[in-house]
Short mmCIF file of C-alpha atoms in Angstrom, two decimals:
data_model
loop_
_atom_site.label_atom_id
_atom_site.label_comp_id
_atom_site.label_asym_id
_atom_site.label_seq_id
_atom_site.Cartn_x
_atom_site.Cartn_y
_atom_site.Cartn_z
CA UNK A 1 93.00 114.90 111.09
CA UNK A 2 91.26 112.42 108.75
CA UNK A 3 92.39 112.42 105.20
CA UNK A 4 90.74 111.10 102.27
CA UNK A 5 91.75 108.61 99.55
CA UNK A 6 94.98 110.61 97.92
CA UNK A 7 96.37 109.51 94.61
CA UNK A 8 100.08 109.74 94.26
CA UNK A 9 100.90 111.50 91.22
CA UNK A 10 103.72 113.03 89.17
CA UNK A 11 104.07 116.47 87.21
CA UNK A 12 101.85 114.83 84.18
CA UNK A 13 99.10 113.22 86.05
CA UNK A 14 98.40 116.77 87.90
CA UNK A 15 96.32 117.27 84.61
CA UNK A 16 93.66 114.72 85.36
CA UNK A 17 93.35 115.82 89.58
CA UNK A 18 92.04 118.79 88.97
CA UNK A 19 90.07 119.22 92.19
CA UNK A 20 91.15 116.01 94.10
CA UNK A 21 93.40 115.40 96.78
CA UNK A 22 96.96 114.25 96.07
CA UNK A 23 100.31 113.19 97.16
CA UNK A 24 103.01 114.42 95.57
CA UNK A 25 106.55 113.74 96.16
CA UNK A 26 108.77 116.33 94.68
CA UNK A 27 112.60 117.65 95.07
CA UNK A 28 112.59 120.58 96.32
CA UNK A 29 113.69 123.69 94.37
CA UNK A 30 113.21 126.98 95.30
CA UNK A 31 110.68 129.15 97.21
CA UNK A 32 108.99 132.56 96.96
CA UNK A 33 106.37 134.16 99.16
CA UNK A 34 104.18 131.10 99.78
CA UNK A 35 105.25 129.17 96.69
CA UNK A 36 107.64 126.37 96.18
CA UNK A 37 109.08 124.56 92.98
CA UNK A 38 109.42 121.20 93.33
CA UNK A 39 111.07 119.15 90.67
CA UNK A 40 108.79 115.94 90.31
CA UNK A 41 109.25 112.13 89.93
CA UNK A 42 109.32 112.37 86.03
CA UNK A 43 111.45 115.57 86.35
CA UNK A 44 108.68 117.86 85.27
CA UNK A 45 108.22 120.89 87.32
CA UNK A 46 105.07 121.56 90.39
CA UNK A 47 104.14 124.58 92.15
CA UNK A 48 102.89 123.95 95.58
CA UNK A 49 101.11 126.66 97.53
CA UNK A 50 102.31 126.56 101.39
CA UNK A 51 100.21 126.77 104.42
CA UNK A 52 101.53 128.45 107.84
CA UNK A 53 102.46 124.70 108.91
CA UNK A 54 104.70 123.97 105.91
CA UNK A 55 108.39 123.20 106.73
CA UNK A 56 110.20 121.66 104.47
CA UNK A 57 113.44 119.57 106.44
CA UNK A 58 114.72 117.81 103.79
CA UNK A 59 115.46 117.36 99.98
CA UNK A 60 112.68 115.20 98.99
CA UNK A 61 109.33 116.32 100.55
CA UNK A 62 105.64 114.70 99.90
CA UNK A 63 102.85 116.92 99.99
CA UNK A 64 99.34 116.13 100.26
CA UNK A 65 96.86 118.59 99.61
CA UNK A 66 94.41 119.28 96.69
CA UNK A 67 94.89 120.17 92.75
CA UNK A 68 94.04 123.79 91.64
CA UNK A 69 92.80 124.65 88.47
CA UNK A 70 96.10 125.57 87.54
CA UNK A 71 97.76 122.75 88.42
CA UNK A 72 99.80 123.69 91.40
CA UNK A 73 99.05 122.09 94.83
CA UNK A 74 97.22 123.37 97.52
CA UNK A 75 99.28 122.11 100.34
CA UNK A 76 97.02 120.52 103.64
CA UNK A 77 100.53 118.64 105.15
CA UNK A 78 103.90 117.66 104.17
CA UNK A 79 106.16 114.99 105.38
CA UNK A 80 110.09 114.66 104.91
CA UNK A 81 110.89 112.43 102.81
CA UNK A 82 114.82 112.18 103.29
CA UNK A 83 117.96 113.09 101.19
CA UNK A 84 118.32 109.70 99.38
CA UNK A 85 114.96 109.18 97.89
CA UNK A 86 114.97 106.91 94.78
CA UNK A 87 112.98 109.42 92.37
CA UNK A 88 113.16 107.27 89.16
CA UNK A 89 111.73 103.88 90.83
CA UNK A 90 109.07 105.81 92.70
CA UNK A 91 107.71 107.51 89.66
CA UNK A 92 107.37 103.90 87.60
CA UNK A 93 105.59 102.31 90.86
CA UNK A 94 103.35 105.03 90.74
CA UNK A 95 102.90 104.66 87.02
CA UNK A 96 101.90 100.98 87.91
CA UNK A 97 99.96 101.49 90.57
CA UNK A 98 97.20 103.19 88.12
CA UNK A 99 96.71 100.65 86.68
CA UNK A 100 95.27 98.46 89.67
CA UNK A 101 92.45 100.73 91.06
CA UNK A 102 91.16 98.05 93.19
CA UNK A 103 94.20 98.01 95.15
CA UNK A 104 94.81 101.11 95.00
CA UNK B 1 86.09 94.83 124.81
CA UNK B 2 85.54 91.17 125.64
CA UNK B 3 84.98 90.49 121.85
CA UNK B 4 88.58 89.92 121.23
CA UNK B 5 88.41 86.88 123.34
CA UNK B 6 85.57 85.55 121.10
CA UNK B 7 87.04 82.07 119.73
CA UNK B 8 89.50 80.78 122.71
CA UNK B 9 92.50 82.92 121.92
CA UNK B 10 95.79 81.20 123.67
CA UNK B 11 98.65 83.27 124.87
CA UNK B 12 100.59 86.29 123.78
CA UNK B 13 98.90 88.33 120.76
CA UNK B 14 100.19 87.86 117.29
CA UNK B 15 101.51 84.38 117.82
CA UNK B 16 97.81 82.40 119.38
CA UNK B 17 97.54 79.31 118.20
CA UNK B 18 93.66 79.87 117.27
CA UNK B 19 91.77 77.12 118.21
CA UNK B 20 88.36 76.27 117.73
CA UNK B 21 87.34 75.26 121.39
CA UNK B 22 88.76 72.96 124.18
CA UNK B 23 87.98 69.78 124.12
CA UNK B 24 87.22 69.49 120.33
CA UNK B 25 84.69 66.63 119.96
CA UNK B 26 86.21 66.99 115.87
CA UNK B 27 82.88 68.20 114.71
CA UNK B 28 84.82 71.16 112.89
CA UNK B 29 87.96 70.95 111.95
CA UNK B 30 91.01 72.65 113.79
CA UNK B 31 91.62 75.45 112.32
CA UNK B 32 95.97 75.65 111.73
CA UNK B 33 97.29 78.68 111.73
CA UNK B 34 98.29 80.89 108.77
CA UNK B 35 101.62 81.49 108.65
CA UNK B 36 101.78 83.96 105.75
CA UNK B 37 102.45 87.66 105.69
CA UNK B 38 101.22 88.82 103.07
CA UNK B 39 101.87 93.07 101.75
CA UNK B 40 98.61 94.74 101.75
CA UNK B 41 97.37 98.49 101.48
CA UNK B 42 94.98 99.81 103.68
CA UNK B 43 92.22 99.79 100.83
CA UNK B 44 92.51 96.19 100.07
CA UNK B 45 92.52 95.66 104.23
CA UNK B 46 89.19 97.61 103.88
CA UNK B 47 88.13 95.08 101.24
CA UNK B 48 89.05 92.02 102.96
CA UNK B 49 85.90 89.03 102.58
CA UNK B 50 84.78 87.06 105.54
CA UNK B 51 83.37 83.94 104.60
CA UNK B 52 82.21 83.35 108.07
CA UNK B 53 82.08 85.62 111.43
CA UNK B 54 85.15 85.33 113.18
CA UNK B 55 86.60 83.40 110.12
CA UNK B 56 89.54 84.18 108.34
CA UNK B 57 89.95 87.26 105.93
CA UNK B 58 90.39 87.07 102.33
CA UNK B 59 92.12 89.45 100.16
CA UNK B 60 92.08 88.65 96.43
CA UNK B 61 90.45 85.40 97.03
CA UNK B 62 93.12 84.01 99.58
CA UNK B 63 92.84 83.60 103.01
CA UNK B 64 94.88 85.87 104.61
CA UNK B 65 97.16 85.01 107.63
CA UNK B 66 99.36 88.25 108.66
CA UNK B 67 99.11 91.62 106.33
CA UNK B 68 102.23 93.91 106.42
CA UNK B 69 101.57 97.86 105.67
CA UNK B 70 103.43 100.78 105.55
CA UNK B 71 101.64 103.50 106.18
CA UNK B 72 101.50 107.08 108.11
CA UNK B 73 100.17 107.60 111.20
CA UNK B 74 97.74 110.13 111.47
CA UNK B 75 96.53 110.10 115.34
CA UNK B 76 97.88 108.67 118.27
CA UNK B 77 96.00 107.10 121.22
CA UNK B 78 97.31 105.36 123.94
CA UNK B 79 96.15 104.24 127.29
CA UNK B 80 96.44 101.78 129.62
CA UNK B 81 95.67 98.45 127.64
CA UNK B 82 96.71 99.11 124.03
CA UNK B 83 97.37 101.85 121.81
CA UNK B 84 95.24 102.88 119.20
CA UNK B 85 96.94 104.68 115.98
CA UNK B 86 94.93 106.32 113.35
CA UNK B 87 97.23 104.61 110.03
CA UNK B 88 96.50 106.01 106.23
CA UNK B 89 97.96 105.39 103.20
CA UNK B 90 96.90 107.15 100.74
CA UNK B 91 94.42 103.89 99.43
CA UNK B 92 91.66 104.43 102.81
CA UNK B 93 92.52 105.26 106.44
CA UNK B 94 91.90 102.71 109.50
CA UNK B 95 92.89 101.73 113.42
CA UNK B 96 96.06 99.83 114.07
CA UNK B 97 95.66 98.95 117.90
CA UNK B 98 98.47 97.33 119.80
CA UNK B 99 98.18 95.88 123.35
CA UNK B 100 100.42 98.11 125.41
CA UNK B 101 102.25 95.20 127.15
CA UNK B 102 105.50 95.09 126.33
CA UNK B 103 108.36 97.44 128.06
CA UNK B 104 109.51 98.69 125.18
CA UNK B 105 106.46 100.66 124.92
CA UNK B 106 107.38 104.31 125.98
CA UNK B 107 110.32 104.08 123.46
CA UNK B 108 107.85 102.98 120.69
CA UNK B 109 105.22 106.16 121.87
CA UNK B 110 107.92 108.29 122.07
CA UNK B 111 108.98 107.44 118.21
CA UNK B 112 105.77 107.32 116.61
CA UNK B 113 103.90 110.78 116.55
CA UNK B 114 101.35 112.47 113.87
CA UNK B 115 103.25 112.65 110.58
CA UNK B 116 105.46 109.71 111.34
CA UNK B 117 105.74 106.45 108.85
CA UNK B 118 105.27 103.32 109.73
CA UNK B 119 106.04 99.70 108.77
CA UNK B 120 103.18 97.41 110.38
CA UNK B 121 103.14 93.45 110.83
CA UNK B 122 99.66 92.49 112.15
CA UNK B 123 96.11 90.58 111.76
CA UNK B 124 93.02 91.72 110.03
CA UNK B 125 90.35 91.86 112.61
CA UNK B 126 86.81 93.02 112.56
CA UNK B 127 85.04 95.15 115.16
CA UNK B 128 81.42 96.49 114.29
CA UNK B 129 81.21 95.76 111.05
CA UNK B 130 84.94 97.49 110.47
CA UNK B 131 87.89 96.17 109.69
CA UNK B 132 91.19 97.58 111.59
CA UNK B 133 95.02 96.17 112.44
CA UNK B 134 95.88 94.10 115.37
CA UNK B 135 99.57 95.11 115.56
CA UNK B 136 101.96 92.76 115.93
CA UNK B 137 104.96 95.11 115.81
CA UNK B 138 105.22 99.09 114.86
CA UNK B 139 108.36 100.35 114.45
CA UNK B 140 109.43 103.81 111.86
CA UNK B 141 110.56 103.65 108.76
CA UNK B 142 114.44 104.14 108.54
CA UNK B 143 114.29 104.95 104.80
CA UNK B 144 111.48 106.58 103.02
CA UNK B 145 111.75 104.33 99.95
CA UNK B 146 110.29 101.76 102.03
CA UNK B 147 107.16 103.20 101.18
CA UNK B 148 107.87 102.35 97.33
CA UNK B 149 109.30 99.07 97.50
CA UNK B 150 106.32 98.61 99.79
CA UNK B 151 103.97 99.36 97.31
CA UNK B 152 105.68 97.66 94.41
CA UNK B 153 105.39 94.30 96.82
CA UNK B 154 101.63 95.22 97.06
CA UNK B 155 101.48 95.24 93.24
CA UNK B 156 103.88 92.43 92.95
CA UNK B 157 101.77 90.13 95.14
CA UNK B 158 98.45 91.01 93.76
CA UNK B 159 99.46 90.61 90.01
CA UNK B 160 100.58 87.13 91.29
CA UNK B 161 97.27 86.27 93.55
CA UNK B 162 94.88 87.00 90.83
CA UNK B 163 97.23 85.79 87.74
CA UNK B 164 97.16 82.22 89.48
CA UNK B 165 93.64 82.44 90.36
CA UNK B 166 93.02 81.90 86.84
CA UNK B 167 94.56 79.19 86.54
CA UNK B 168 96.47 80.07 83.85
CA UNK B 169 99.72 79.97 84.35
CA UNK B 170 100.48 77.10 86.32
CA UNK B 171 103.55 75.68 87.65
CA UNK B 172 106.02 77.70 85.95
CA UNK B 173 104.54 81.05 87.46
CA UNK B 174 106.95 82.61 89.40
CA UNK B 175 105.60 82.61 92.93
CA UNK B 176 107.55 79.32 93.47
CA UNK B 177 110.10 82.02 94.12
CA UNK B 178 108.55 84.32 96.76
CA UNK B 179 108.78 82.02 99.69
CA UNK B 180 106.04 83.68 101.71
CA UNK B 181 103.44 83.70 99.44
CA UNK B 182 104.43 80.59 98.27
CA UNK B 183 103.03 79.27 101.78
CA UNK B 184 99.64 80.98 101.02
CA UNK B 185 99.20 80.05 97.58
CA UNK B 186 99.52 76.07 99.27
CA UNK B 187 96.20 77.13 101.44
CA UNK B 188 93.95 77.48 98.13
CA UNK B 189 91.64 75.70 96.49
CA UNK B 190 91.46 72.57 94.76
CA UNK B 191 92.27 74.00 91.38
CA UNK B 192 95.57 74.57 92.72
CA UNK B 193 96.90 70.53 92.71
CA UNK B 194 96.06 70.69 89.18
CA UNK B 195 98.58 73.52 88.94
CA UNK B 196 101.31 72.06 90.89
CA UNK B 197 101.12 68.59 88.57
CA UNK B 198 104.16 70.06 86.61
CA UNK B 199 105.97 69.09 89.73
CA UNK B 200 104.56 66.17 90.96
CA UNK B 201 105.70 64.57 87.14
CA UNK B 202 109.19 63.82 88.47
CA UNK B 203 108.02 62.19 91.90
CA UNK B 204 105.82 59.85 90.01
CA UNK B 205 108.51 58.84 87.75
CA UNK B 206 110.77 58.04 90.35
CA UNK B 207 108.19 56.34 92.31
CA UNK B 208 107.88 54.30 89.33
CA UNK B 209 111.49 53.16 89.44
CA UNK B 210 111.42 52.66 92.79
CA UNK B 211 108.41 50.44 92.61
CA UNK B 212 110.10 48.70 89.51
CA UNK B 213 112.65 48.73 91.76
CA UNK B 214 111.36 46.59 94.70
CA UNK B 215 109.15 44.39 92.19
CA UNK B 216 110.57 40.67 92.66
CA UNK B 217 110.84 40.65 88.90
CA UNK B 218 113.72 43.11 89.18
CA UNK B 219 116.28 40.59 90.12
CA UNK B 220 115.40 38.54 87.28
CA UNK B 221 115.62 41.26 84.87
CA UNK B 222 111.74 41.39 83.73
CA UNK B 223 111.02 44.04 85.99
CA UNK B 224 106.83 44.98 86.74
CA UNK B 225 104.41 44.17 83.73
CA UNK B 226 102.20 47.45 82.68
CA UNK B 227 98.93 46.45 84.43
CA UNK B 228 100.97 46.32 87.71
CA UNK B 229 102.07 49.79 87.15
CA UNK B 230 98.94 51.01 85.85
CA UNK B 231 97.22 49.43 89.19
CA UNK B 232 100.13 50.66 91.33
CA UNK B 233 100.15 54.52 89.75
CA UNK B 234 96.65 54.78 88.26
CA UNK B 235 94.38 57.12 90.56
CA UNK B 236 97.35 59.22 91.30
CA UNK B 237 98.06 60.16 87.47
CA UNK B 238 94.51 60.25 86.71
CA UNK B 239 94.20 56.90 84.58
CA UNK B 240 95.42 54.30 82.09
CA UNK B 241 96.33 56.39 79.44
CA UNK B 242 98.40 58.72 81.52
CA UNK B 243 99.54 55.91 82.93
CA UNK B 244 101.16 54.77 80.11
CA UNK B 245 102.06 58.07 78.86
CA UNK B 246 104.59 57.93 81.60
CA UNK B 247 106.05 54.37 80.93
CA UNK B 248 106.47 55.73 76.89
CA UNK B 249 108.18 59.19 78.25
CA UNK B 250 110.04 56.95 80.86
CA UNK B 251 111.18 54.83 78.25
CA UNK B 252 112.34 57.85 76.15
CA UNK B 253 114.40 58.97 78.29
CA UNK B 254 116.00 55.85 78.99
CA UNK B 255 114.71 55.15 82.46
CA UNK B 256 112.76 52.28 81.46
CA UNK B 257 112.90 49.98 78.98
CA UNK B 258 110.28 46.80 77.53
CA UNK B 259 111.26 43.15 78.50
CA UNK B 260 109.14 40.29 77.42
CA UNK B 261 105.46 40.62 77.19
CA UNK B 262 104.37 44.01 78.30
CA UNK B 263 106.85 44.15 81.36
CA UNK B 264 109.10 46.83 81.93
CA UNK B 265 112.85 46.95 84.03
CA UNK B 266 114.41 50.38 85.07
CA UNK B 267 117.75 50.80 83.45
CA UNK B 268 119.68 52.06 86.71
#
């Protein structure tokens, strides 16, 4: 599978996605039907819709997949990301990172 | 296939010495190789300048030994001479190819599947008109917030890379602390010595004693008269004046001081 460019975001840059593709690394929450909470990088709150492949193996998963209108996540793939993932210095790298669109 | 040979490539991958041919009759110069490793994302990789065909790469302006990348492999394809992995990183997607050599190679296929993350030392190398990763070494990431600290090296490097490139911060940047890229910073440009004069102001002040120092007018006390200095340290402070700039400061700080008629003794 060939993915595209993906942006990693957090809860408040899901705003400006609309449409795209993404990668989002979230805690996981809680789960219902085909929806899971995740609690994101700067501890705001993402809905991510599942596919039949999603598993979710650890506390800290990243999901790729593309924004919906409403915010939440269509989900394409998901990796574990671990128990011991270091929210706080993830979400000011990816803060950072917007700001050098030629690298990234 | 046979491209890769292109240029005289000497032993095992990775560590060639490149040189130019055999038998160089010095009409181009040999071409040392690039010790760096330098952090780089995929997109950047992507981006890399060639100023000639089968020259090095540049990334931000600087040439561009060996790129480290962590990134997640999206396709796996070995066979019987190297193994080709489909890498992305969220910043573009490309090929990492390793020759399938070494013995430890079934462990390594057996770790590295779809989905998997992986930390990458390699070269940038070209193939129809594309760049892609000559692997070096693959190996899984054992914690995920490799993949941050990789990226904040990315960010850290680059800030640093194109800061300097403007010449604006000279000596006192703090590169001088991050050893590796210290070593490609040293492969730039000209504009760079005028940089790194901050440092060289000590040398020439000692080199000044010590040619004081080994003047036959030290042992009589009168030490070297200006114009000797001035001949003796001229081109390599740029002139007279900062020639003499450098006795005055010297003779601030009490390393020199004036004897009769213009000539100067160290204190020491």
């Amino acid at each position: 599978m060939s993915l595209p460019e993906t942006k990693r975001v957090n809860s408040a840059m899901l705003q400006n996605c609309i449409g795209e593709p993404v990668r989002f690394i979230g805690e996981f929450k809680s789960r219902q039907d085909t929806m899971a909470t995740f609690l994101s990088s700067d501890k705001g709150l993402v809905t991510v819709a599942m596919n039949e492949n999603s598993l979710y193996g650890t506390k800290f998963v990243e999901v790729i997949g593309n924004v919906n209108p409403d915010r939440s996540i269509a989900e394409w793939t998901s990796s574990n990301f671990g128990d011991d993932f270091d929210m706080e210095t993830y979400d000011a790298m990816i803060v950072k990172a917007q700001k050098f669109p030629s690298v990234f | 296939m046979s491209n890769y040979n292109r240029g005289g490539y000497s032993s095992s991958q990775g560590q060639g010495y490149v040189q130019d041919s055999f038998g160089n009759d010095g009409a181009a110069p040999k071409r040392t190789y690039n010790h760096s490793l330098r952090p780089v994302t995929i997109k950047q990789i992507l981006g890399a300048t060639q100023t000639q065909a089968d020259g090095d790469f540049k990334i931000d302006g600087q040439d561009v030994g060996q790129v480290t990348l962590v990134a997640a492999v999206r396709g796996v394809n070995p066979s019987a001479t190297q193994n080709n992995y489909m890498i992305e990183d969220g910043t573009g997607v490309t090929d990492a190819k390793k020759y399938s050599s070494d013995p430890d190679d079934t462990e390594e296929l057996g770790n590295i599947v779809s989905g998997t993350y992986v930390r990458i030392v390699g070269a940038v190398k070209n193939f129809n008109q594309k760049q892609y990763v000559q692997v070096h070494s693959i190996r899984p990431i054992a914690s995920m917030n490799e993949v941050t600290y990789h990226n904040l090296e990315v960010l850290y490097v680059h800030v640093n890379a194109t800061r300097n490139k403007k010449g604006g911060h000279g000596a006192s940047s703090s590169s001088s602390a991050y050893g590796q890229h210290h070593n490609s910073m040293q492969g730039m440009s000209s504009t760079d010595t005028h940089m790194r004069g901050g440092h060289d102001t000590d040398d020439v002040a000692q080199s000044i004693s010590d040619f004081i120092d080994n003047h036959p007018g030290k042992d009589s006390g009168v030490g070297a008269h200006r114009r000797e200095i001035i001949a003796a340290f001229g081109q390599r402070l740029g002139g007279d004046n900062k020639v003499n700039d450098m006795i005055a400061m010297m003779e601030e700080n009490g390393h020199l001081y004036a004897t009769e008629d213009e000539h100067f003794n160290t204190t020491h």
